[in-house]
mmCIF file of C-alpha atoms in Angstrom:
data_model
loop_
_atom_site.group_PDB
_atom_site.id
_atom_site.type_symbol
_atom_site.label_atom_id
_atom_site.label_comp_id
_atom_site.label_asym_id
_atom_site.label_seq_id
_atom_site.Cartn_x
_atom_site.Cartn_y
_atom_site.Cartn_z
ATOM 1 C CA MET S 1 59.185 121.609 -137.570
ATOM 2 C CA GLU S 2 57.503 124.948 -138.412
ATOM 3 C CA LEU S 3 55.822 124.937 -134.977
ATOM 4 C CA GLN S 4 59.187 124.309 -133.308
ATOM 5 C CA LYS S 5 60.660 127.244 -135.265
ATOM 6 C CA ALA S 6 57.795 129.471 -134.156
ATOM 7 C CA TYR S 7 58.405 128.544 -130.489
ATOM 8 C CA VAL S 8 62.134 129.213 -130.876
ATOM 9 C CA SER S 9 61.429 132.581 -132.509
ATOM 10 C CA ARG S 10 58.932 133.534 -129.800
ATOM 11 C CA ALA S 11 61.375 132.485 -127.058
ATOM 12 C CA PHE S 12 64.144 134.464 -128.740
ATOM 13 C CA ILE S 13 61.936 137.591 -128.991
ATOM 14 C CA CYS S 14 60.890 137.286 -125.328
ATOM 15 C CA THR S 15 64.513 136.880 -124.231
ATOM 16 C CA TRP S 16 65.530 139.809 -126.402
ATOM 17 C CA PHE S 17 62.867 142.115 -124.908
ATOM 18 C CA THR S 18 63.740 140.979 -121.364
ATOM 19 C CA SER S 19 67.410 141.793 -122.048
ATOM 20 C CA ILE S 20 66.544 145.208 -123.459
ATOM 21 C CA ALA S 21 64.332 145.953 -120.441
ATOM 22 C CA ALA S 22 67.178 144.989 -118.074
ATOM 23 C CA VAL S 23 69.632 147.201 -119.941
ATOM 24 C CA VAL S 24 67.190 150.122 -119.886
ATOM 25 C CA HIS S 25 66.639 149.631 -116.152
ATOM 26 C CA HIS S 26 70.325 149.327 -115.166
ATOM 27 C CA GLN S 27 71.963 151.404 -117.862
ATOM 28 C CA PHE S 28 69.427 154.205 -118.215
ATOM 29 C CA PRO S 29 72.006 157.017 -118.224
ATOM 30 C CA LEU S 30 73.991 155.163 -120.917
ATOM 31 C CA MET S 31 70.834 154.522 -122.980
ATOM 32 C CA LYS S 32 69.868 158.161 -122.617
ATOM 33 C CA ALA S 33 73.307 159.252 -123.864
ATOM 34 C CA THR S 34 73.128 156.796 -126.785
ATOM 35 C CA LEU S 35 69.667 158.011 -127.827
ATOM 36 C CA LYS S 36 70.869 161.601 -127.581
ATOM 37 C CA TYR S 37 73.854 160.669 -129.773
ATOM 38 C CA LEU S 38 71.682 158.896 -132.372
ATOM 39 C CA ALA S 39 69.239 161.801 -132.537
ATOM 40 C CA GLY S 40 72.082 164.307 -132.745
ATOM 41 C CA ILE S 41 70.563 166.343 -129.904
ATOM 42 C CA ALA S 42 72.698 169.374 -129.119
ATOM 43 C CA GLY S 43 74.487 169.578 -125.770
ATOM 44 C CA PRO S 44 75.290 172.722 -123.717
ATOM 45 C CA SER S 45 77.630 173.979 -126.463
ATOM 46 C CA GLY S 46 74.753 174.129 -128.945
ATOM 47 C CA TYR S 47 76.294 171.291 -130.973
ATOM 48 C CA GLY S 48 75.933 167.508 -131.003
ATOM 49 C CA SER S 49 76.970 164.289 -132.734
ATOM 50 C CA LYS S 50 75.563 165.367 -136.125
ATOM 51 C CA THR S 51 77.409 168.706 -136.189
ATOM 52 C CA THR S 52 79.954 169.015 -139.014
ATOM 53 C CA ALA S 53 83.377 170.661 -138.951
ATOM 54 C CA ILE S 54 82.349 173.191 -141.613
ATOM 55 C CA GLN S 55 79.336 174.225 -139.496
ATOM 56 C CA ILE S 56 81.701 174.870 -136.561
ATOM 57 C CA SER S 57 84.149 176.922 -138.645
ATOM 58 C CA GLN S 58 81.351 179.022 -140.181
ATOM 59 C CA ASP S 59 79.868 179.771 -136.754
ATOM 60 C CA CYS S 60 83.294 180.544 -135.279
ATOM 61 C CA SER S 61 84.324 182.783 -138.166
ATOM 62 C CA LEU S 62 81.254 184.962 -137.446
ATOM 63 C CA SER S 63 82.498 185.548 -133.909
ATOM 64 C CA HIS S 64 86.200 185.495 -134.795
ATOM 65 C CA HIS S 65 88.162 188.412 -133.463
ATOM 66 C CA HIS S 66 91.596 187.454 -134.838
ATOM 67 C CA HIS S 67 91.352 189.107 -138.269
ATOM 68 C CA HIS S 68 94.552 191.116 -137.782
ATOM 69 C CA HIS S 69 96.450 187.985 -136.802
ATOM 70 C CA PRO S 70 95.948 185.064 -139.187
ATOM 71 C CA LEU S 71 96.227 181.862 -137.165
ATOM 72 C CA THR S 72 98.855 179.174 -137.829
ATOM 73 C CA ALA S 73 98.099 175.531 -137.068
ATOM 74 C CA ILE S 74 100.065 172.291 -137.239
ATOM 75 C CA VAL S 75 97.851 169.259 -137.928
ATOM 76 C CA THR S 76 99.469 165.818 -137.700
ATOM 77 C CA GLY S 77 97.923 162.948 -139.637
ATOM 78 C CA ALA S 78 96.459 165.386 -142.181
ATOM 79 C CA THR S 79 97.138 163.208 -145.223
ATOM 80 C CA SER S 80 93.834 161.307 -144.817
ATOM 81 C CA GLY S 81 90.588 160.965 -142.883
ATOM 82 C CA ILE S 82 89.725 163.251 -139.977
ATOM 83 C CA GLY S 83 93.110 165.006 -140.133
ATOM 84 C CA ALA S 84 92.697 165.915 -143.816
ATOM 85 C CA GLU S 85 89.170 167.196 -143.152
ATOM 86 C CA THR S 86 90.382 169.234 -140.151
ATOM 87 C CA ALA S 87 93.145 170.806 -142.282
ATOM 88 C CA ARG S 88 90.694 171.540 -145.138
ATOM 89 C CA VAL S 89 88.129 173.206 -142.872
ATOM 90 C CA LEU S 90 90.692 175.263 -140.923
ATOM 91 C CA ALA S 91 92.335 176.403 -144.192
ATOM 92 C CA LYS S 92 88.915 177.367 -145.581
ATOM 93 C CA SER S 93 88.424 179.647 -142.560
ATOM 94 C CA GLY S 94 91.765 181.370 -143.201
ATOM 95 C CA VAL S 95 94.117 179.425 -140.925
ATOM 96 C CA ARG S 96 97.630 178.782 -142.276
ATOM 97 C CA ILE S 97 98.200 175.022 -142.152
ATOM 98 C CA ILE S 98 101.440 173.126 -141.620
ATOM 99 C CA ILE S 99 101.103 169.472 -142.621
ATOM 100 C CA PRO S 100 103.824 167.253 -141.116
ATOM 101 C CA ALA S 101 103.891 164.103 -143.259
ATOM 102 C CA ARG S 102 105.812 160.891 -143.743
ATOM 103 C CA ASP S 103 104.286 160.337 -147.190
ATOM 104 C CA MET S 104 105.139 163.572 -149.017
ATOM 105 C CA LYS S 105 103.202 162.544 -152.166
ATOM 106 C CA LYS S 106 99.967 162.053 -150.206
ATOM 107 C CA ALA S 107 100.542 165.375 -148.427
ATOM 108 C CA ALA S 108 101.105 167.144 -151.766
ATOM 109 C CA LYS S 109 97.755 165.755 -153.017
ATOM 110 C CA VAL S 110 95.943 166.981 -149.894
ATOM 111 C CA LYS S 111 97.575 170.397 -150.294
ATOM 112 C CA GLU S 112 96.555 170.532 -153.968
ATOM 113 C CA GLY S 113 92.960 169.581 -153.102
ATOM 114 C CA ILE S 114 92.702 172.278 -150.410
ATOM 115 C CA GLU S 115 94.209 174.949 -152.685
ATOM 116 C CA LYS S 116 91.794 174.018 -155.472
ATOM 117 C CA GLU S 117 88.844 174.600 -153.143
ATOM 118 C CA SER S 118 90.389 177.575 -151.297
ATOM 119 C CA PRO S 119 92.875 179.326 -153.652
ATOM 120 C CA TRP S 120 93.889 181.740 -150.867
ATOM 121 C CA ALA S 121 94.909 178.881 -148.553
ATOM 122 C CA ASP S 122 98.428 178.900 -147.157
ATOM 123 C CA ILE S 123 99.567 175.266 -146.825
ATOM 124 C CA ILE S 124 103.106 174.160 -146.001
ATOM 125 C CA VAL S 125 104.165 170.507 -146.116
ATOM 126 C CA LEU S 126 107.145 169.386 -144.023
ATOM 127 C CA GLU S 127 108.564 165.899 -143.605
ATOM 128 C CA ILE S 128 108.204 163.930 -140.364
ATOM 129 C CA ASP S 129 108.060 160.367 -139.078
ATOM 130 C CA LEU S 130 106.174 160.577 -135.786
ATOM 131 C CA SER S 131 107.541 157.215 -134.629
ATOM 132 C CA SER S 132 111.124 158.559 -134.797
ATOM 133 C CA LEU S 133 112.438 160.917 -132.104
ATOM 134 C CA ALA S 134 115.243 162.140 -134.415
ATOM 135 C CA SER S 135 112.763 162.867 -137.230
ATOM 136 C CA ILE S 136 110.561 164.904 -134.854
ATOM 137 C CA GLN S 137 113.620 166.915 -133.805
ATOM 138 C CA ARG S 138 114.420 167.641 -137.475
ATOM 139 C CA PHE S 139 110.823 168.680 -138.200
ATOM 140 C CA CYS S 140 110.711 171.061 -135.210
ATOM 141 C CA ALA S 141 114.082 172.615 -136.114
ATOM 142 C CA HIS S 142 112.831 173.127 -139.689
ATOM 143 C CA PHE S 143 109.509 174.648 -138.582
ATOM 144 C CA LEU S 144 111.107 176.931 -135.968
ATOM 145 C CA SER S 145 113.656 178.138 -138.543
ATOM 146 C CA LEU S 146 110.760 179.544 -140.632
ATOM 147 C CA GLY S 147 110.119 182.149 -137.911
ATOM 148 C CA MET S 148 106.348 181.654 -137.946
ATOM 149 C CA PRO S 149 103.969 182.013 -135.011
ATOM 150 C CA LEU S 150 102.136 178.906 -133.740
ATOM 151 C CA HIS S 151 98.629 179.234 -132.367
ATOM 152 C CA ILE S 152 97.179 175.737 -132.734
ATOM 153 C CA LEU S 153 98.780 172.289 -132.460
ATOM 154 C CA ILE S 154 96.528 169.346 -133.333
ATOM 155 C CA ASN S 155 98.043 165.995 -132.351
ATOM 156 C CA ASN S 156 95.756 163.951 -134.561
ATOM 157 C CA ALA S 157 97.862 161.228 -136.238
ATOM 158 C CA GLY S 158 97.005 157.700 -135.164
ATOM 159 C CA LYS S 159 98.589 154.303 -135.741
ATOM 160 C CA PHE S 160 96.976 150.914 -135.156
ATOM 161 C CA SER S 161 99.409 148.020 -135.445
ATOM 162 C CA GLN S 162 97.826 144.559 -135.564
ATOM 163 C CA LYS S 163 101.115 142.796 -134.827
ATOM 164 C CA LEU S 164 103.994 143.711 -132.536
ATOM 165 C CA GLU S 165 106.337 146.135 -134.332
ATOM 166 C CA PHE S 166 109.036 148.448 -133.030
ATOM 167 C CA SER S 167 110.110 151.966 -133.998
ATOM 168 C CA GLU S 168 113.708 152.800 -134.915
ATOM 169 C CA ASP S 169 114.086 153.808 -131.233
ATOM 170 C CA LYS S 170 113.123 150.206 -130.260
ATOM 171 C CA ILE S 171 109.769 151.268 -128.808
ATOM 172 C CA GLU S 172 106.439 149.534 -129.545
ATOM 173 C CA LEU S 173 105.196 151.275 -132.699
ATOM 174 C CA THR S 174 101.629 152.242 -131.690
ATOM 175 C CA PHE S 175 102.802 153.813 -128.427
ATOM 176 C CA ALA S 176 105.807 155.450 -130.141
ATOM 177 C CA THR S 177 103.617 157.086 -132.808
ATOM 178 C CA ASN S 178 100.367 157.933 -131.035
ATOM 179 C CA TYR S 179 101.755 159.081 -127.700
ATOM 180 C CA LEU S 180 105.529 159.418 -127.496
ATOM 181 C CA GLY S 181 105.910 161.206 -130.836
ATOM 182 C CA HIS S 182 103.192 163.704 -129.988
ATOM 183 C CA PHE S 183 104.630 164.231 -126.489
ATOM 184 C CA LEU S 184 108.020 165.199 -127.953
ATOM 185 C CA LEU S 185 106.447 167.308 -130.719
ATOM 186 C CA THR S 186 104.433 169.236 -128.115
ATOM 187 C CA GLU S 187 107.429 169.656 -125.816
ATOM 188 C CA MET S 188 109.635 171.026 -128.616
ATOM 189 C CA LEU S 189 106.980 173.488 -129.868
ATOM 190 C CA LEU S 190 105.531 174.573 -126.521
ATOM 191 C CA GLU S 191 107.789 177.589 -125.952
ATOM 192 C CA LYS S 192 106.954 178.862 -129.458
ATOM 193 C CA MET S 193 103.236 178.595 -128.586
ATOM 194 C CA VAL S 194 103.684 180.355 -125.224
ATOM 195 C CA GLU S 195 105.684 183.101 -126.953
ATOM 196 C CA THR S 196 103.100 183.490 -129.776
ATOM 197 C CA ALA S 197 100.269 183.782 -127.235
ATOM 198 C CA ALA S 198 102.186 186.424 -125.241
ATOM 199 C CA GLU S 199 103.020 188.466 -128.354
ATOM 200 C CA THR S 200 99.602 188.339 -130.037
ATOM 201 C CA GLY S 201 97.266 188.072 -127.049
ATOM 202 C CA ILE S 202 95.624 185.088 -128.761
ATOM 203 C CA GLU S 203 95.235 181.962 -126.649
ATOM 204 C CA GLY S 204 97.304 179.012 -127.888
ATOM 205 C CA ARG S 205 95.421 175.729 -128.168
ATOM 206 C CA ILE S 206 96.767 172.181 -128.186
ATOM 207 C CA ILE S 207 94.397 169.320 -129.017
ATOM 208 C CA ASN S 208 95.211 165.652 -128.391
ATOM 209 C CA VAL S 209 92.937 163.427 -130.464
ATOM 210 C CA THR S 210 92.127 160.391 -128.337
ATOM 211 C CA SER S 211 89.403 157.732 -128.329
ATOM 212 C CA VAL S 212 86.577 156.405 -126.183
ATOM 213 C CA VAL S 213 88.457 153.064 -126.136
ATOM 214 C CA HIS S 214 90.724 154.571 -123.451
ATOM 215 C CA ASN S 215 87.950 153.368 -121.084
ATOM 216 C CA TRP S 216 89.012 149.760 -121.688
ATOM 217 C CA VAL S 217 92.392 150.193 -119.962
ATOM 218 C CA LYS S 218 92.726 149.035 -116.373
ATOM 219 C CA SER S 219 95.431 150.433 -114.085
ATOM 220 C CA ASP S 220 97.061 147.035 -113.465
ATOM 221 C CA HIS S 221 97.866 146.793 -117.202
ATOM 222 C CA PHE S 222 99.212 150.343 -117.483
ATOM 223 C CA HIS S 223 102.944 150.130 -116.701
ATOM 224 C CA PHE S 224 105.457 152.303 -118.542
ATOM 225 C CA GLY S 225 107.992 149.535 -119.215
ATOM 226 C CA GLN S 226 105.247 147.281 -120.603
ATOM 227 C CA LEU S 227 103.988 150.076 -122.861
ATOM 228 C CA LEU S 228 107.450 150.440 -124.402
ATOM 229 C CA ASN S 229 108.120 146.727 -124.798
ATOM 230 C CA PRO S 230 105.063 144.536 -124.129
ATOM 231 C CA LYS S 231 105.606 140.879 -123.239
ATOM 232 C CA GLN S 232 102.197 139.897 -124.624
ATOM 233 C CA TYR S 233 100.951 142.055 -127.471
ATOM 234 C CA ASN S 234 97.371 142.852 -128.364
ATOM 235 C CA GLY S 235 96.799 145.515 -131.054
ATOM 236 C CA THR S 236 93.527 146.850 -129.628
ATOM 237 C CA ARG S 237 94.953 147.049 -126.106
ATOM 238 C CA ALA S 238 98.093 148.859 -127.349
ATOM 239 C CA TYR S 239 95.912 151.374 -129.207
ATOM 240 C CA ALA S 240 93.656 151.928 -126.169
ATOM 241 C CA GLN S 241 96.712 152.419 -123.897
ATOM 242 C CA SER S 242 98.226 154.997 -126.259
ATOM 243 C CA LYS S 243 94.897 156.877 -126.311
ATOM 244 C CA LEU S 244 94.687 156.842 -122.507
ATOM 245 C CA ALA S 245 98.243 158.235 -122.442
ATOM 246 C CA ASN S 246 97.113 161.081 -124.752
ATOM 247 C CA ILE S 247 94.482 162.135 -122.192
ATOM 248 C CA LEU S 248 96.883 161.867 -119.234
ATOM 249 C CA HIS S 249 99.366 164.004 -121.202
ATOM 250 C CA ALA S 250 96.683 166.677 -121.702
ATOM 251 C CA LYS S 251 95.751 166.612 -117.996
ATOM 252 C CA GLU S 252 99.320 166.993 -116.722
ATOM 253 C CA LEU S 253 100.401 169.607 -119.263
ATOM 254 C CA ALA S 254 97.234 171.637 -118.558
ATOM 255 C CA ARG S 255 98.197 171.676 -114.871
ATOM 256 C CA GLN S 256 101.736 172.831 -115.683
ATOM 257 C CA LEU S 257 100.582 175.566 -118.084
ATOM 258 C CA LYS S 258 98.107 176.870 -115.534
ATOM 259 C CA ALA S 259 100.823 176.919 -112.840
ATOM 260 C CA ARG S 260 103.076 179.072 -115.035
ATOM 261 C CA LYS S 261 100.124 181.270 -116.095
ATOM 262 C CA ALA S 262 100.788 180.617 -119.789
ATOM 263 C CA ASN S 263 98.031 181.633 -122.207
ATOM 264 C CA VAL S 264 97.958 178.144 -123.768
ATOM 265 C CA THR S 265 95.371 175.419 -123.217
ATOM 266 C CA ILE S 266 95.459 171.697 -123.948
ATOM 267 C CA ASN S 267 92.452 169.382 -124.217
ATOM 268 C CA ALA S 268 91.713 165.848 -125.390
ATOM 269 C CA VAL S 269 88.970 165.078 -127.925
ATOM 270 C CA HIS S 270 87.216 161.863 -128.946
ATOM 271 C CA PRO S 271 86.135 162.345 -132.593
ATOM 272 C CA GLY S 272 83.629 159.484 -132.604
ATOM 273 C CA ILE S 273 83.860 156.373 -134.759
ATOM 274 C CA VAL S 274 83.945 157.401 -138.373
ATOM 275 C CA LYS S 275 82.489 155.595 -141.405
ATOM 276 C CA THR S 276 85.149 153.760 -143.377
ATOM 277 C CA GLY S 277 85.133 151.173 -146.127
ATOM 278 C CA ILE S 278 85.494 148.369 -143.565
ATOM 279 C CA ILE S 279 81.846 148.163 -142.563
ATOM 280 C CA ARG S 280 80.684 148.278 -146.195
ATOM 281 C CA ASP S 281 83.086 145.445 -147.074
ATOM 282 C CA HIS S 282 81.570 143.290 -144.336
ATOM 283 C CA LYS S 283 77.942 144.004 -145.130
ATOM 284 C CA GLY S 284 77.455 140.462 -146.407
ATOM 285 C CA PHE S 285 78.219 139.116 -142.930
ATOM 286 C CA LEU S 286 75.765 141.406 -141.193
ATOM 287 C CA THR S 287 71.984 141.363 -141.209
ATOM 288 C CA ASP S 288 70.413 144.399 -142.850
ATOM 289 C CA SER S 289 69.035 145.596 -139.511
ATOM 290 C CA LEU S 290 72.429 145.313 -137.798
ATOM 291 C CA TYR S 291 74.068 147.137 -140.698
ATOM 292 C CA PHE S 292 71.448 149.877 -140.404
ATOM 293 C CA VAL S 293 72.085 150.297 -136.653
ATOM 294 C CA ALA S 294 75.871 150.252 -137.130
ATOM 295 C CA SER S 295 75.714 152.844 -139.909
ATOM 296 C CA LYS S 296 73.674 155.162 -137.655
ATOM 297 C CA LEU S 297 76.305 154.909 -134.900
ATOM 298 C CA LEU S 298 79.118 155.899 -137.240
ATOM 299 C CA LYS S 299 79.982 159.461 -138.164
ATOM 300 C CA SER S 300 80.911 161.007 -141.475
ATOM 301 C CA THR S 301 84.480 162.333 -141.712
ATOM 302 C CA SER S 302 83.153 165.881 -141.406
ATOM 303 C CA GLN S 303 81.222 165.002 -138.240
ATOM 304 C CA GLY S 304 84.359 163.270 -136.941
ATOM 305 C CA ALA S 305 86.438 166.445 -137.412
ATOM 306 C CA ALA S 306 83.829 168.680 -135.752
ATOM 307 C CA THR S 307 84.947 168.268 -132.115
ATOM 308 C CA THR S 308 88.590 169.034 -132.977
ATOM 309 C CA CYS S 309 87.537 172.182 -134.870
ATOM 310 C CA TYR S 310 85.215 173.191 -132.021
ATOM 311 C CA VAL S 311 87.959 172.978 -129.377
ATOM 312 C CA ALA S 312 90.483 174.661 -131.717
ATOM 313 C CA LEU S 313 88.312 177.604 -132.837
ATOM 314 C CA SER S 314 85.346 178.235 -130.579
ATOM 315 C CA PRO S 315 85.248 181.258 -128.252
ATOM 316 C CA LYS S 316 83.243 178.979 -125.903
ATOM 317 C CA THR S 317 86.356 176.877 -125.192
ATOM 318 C CA GLU S 318 88.517 179.868 -124.289
ATOM 319 C CA GLY S 319 90.302 179.271 -120.975
ATOM 320 C CA VAL S 320 89.127 175.637 -120.875
ATOM 321 C CA SER S 321 92.063 173.288 -120.314
ATOM 322 C CA GLY S 322 92.733 169.710 -119.232
ATOM 323 C CA LYS S 323 89.279 168.544 -120.303
ATOM 324 C CA TYR S 324 87.915 165.709 -122.446
ATOM 325 C CA PHE S 325 85.458 166.478 -125.254
ATOM 326 C CA ALA S 326 83.125 164.308 -127.327
ATOM 327 C CA ASP S 327 80.415 165.419 -129.790
ATOM 328 C CA CYS S 328 81.547 169.056 -129.380
ATOM 329 C CA ASN S 329 80.784 169.044 -125.650
ATOM 330 C CA GLU S 330 82.799 168.536 -122.497
ATOM 331 C CA SER S 331 82.397 164.893 -121.513
ATOM 332 C CA HIS S 332 83.487 162.261 -118.960
ATOM 333 C CA CYS S 333 86.627 160.192 -119.367
ATOM 334 C CA SER S 334 87.572 157.137 -117.299
ATOM 335 C CA SER S 335 88.630 157.425 -113.651
ATOM 336 C CA LEU S 336 92.113 156.250 -114.682
ATOM 337 C CA ALA S 337 92.315 159.077 -117.254
ATOM 338 C CA ASN S 338 91.352 161.493 -114.446
ATOM 339 C CA ASP S 339 94.056 160.218 -112.080
ATOM 340 C CA GLU S 340 96.398 163.163 -111.431
ATOM 341 C CA MET S 341 99.073 160.974 -109.842
ATOM 342 C CA GLN S 342 99.044 158.656 -112.860
ATOM 343 C CA ALA S 343 99.302 161.650 -115.217
ATOM 344 C CA HIS S 344 102.241 163.092 -113.289
ATOM 345 C CA LYS S 345 104.015 159.722 -113.124
ATOM 346 C CA LEU S 346 103.564 159.117 -116.865
ATOM 347 C CA TRP S 347 104.878 162.614 -117.620
ATOM 348 C CA ASN S 348 108.027 162.060 -115.530
ATOM 349 C CA HIS S 349 108.727 158.632 -117.050
ATOM 350 C CA THR S 350 108.207 159.968 -120.585
ATOM 351 C CA ARG S 351 110.341 163.040 -120.115
ATOM 352 C CA ALA S 352 113.166 161.015 -118.551
ATOM 353 C CA LEU S 353 113.042 158.515 -121.439
ATOM 354 C CA ILE S 354 113.133 161.222 -124.115
ATOM 355 C CA HIS S 355 115.955 163.117 -122.434
ATOM 356 C CA ARG S 356 117.909 159.878 -122.063
ATOM 357 C CA ARG S 357 117.372 158.861 -125.704
ATOM 358 C CA LEU S 358 118.173 162.290 -127.111
ATOM 359 C CA LEU S 359 120.977 162.958 -124.618
ATOM 360 C CA LEU S 360 119.414 166.269 -123.635
ATOM 361 C CA PRO S 361 120.461 168.078 -120.469
ATOM 362 C CA PRO S 362 118.118 167.295 -117.547
ATOM 363 C CA SER S 363 115.159 169.656 -117.139
ATOM 364 C CA PRO S 364 115.507 172.386 -114.503
#
């Protein structure tokens, strides 16, 4: 029996090494990128996967040339996780933060925590439900009535719905929140950003937080009607589709802003996969070695917020628009995410839907 076990183990090890060798041979560029990620080796920007948001803000504040014009940023999804860390770090570097929130109590706690650490911080909490078109309209009207400038818009909030749910506008909830809500928010605040950039001479920056899972979406599954009301629902697929839509939105809007010579950029960022309680809860089901590998692939919340802060603050990203960033460096997104025709088509469908739902006059 022991001898049989030894043979099985030896066979398993041989198979394992053969598999690894095959992967190295065929997937060398991917392996190289993974090793670079694990080691935290810096890319062309001087930063890498191990860079933290606070490191970015400290470096950027040394080269900051906006001291006479304090920046104002809206950060969605800032009541927890990467969004809360992004808001904290930006506030620490002197940026006024607007937190749009559905849960006002959670937002008040985040505000209190930031003000405790940075007593000079200027934090404003306003109510919003990103899955509701009417709520987004109310938020934008409220914000615009304050007469503030707007330099940075971070579309960070994310929803993952395991089962099929619909928004009050009868749109699949993940798509309504992650993509449609941010599309409308951006559209309603864009002129304020263009105006702020023209008046202050400071480039406006819009950041769409996306995910590497956008790579999983194939074009034959990406149909607008199906995104709004899927016949067969899969939570992971719905999330991936919404994240692909976030990149396509950035690509098309970047093209439009460039065409009108507006001093506003828009980019998409993949924050990385951040450590949460989930993996710790499942440690019993994983071998120690697998847990070790998994934990090395995951980022801390501060590392997760780094790429957003880099694109929002760095002088190195000035004039860069319509790009996809990961680990604080420009990166490659899927061919579908790079499809200009697809981006334009999605934009037209989305704009028509929003104008129909809100009974707005047609765009010129």
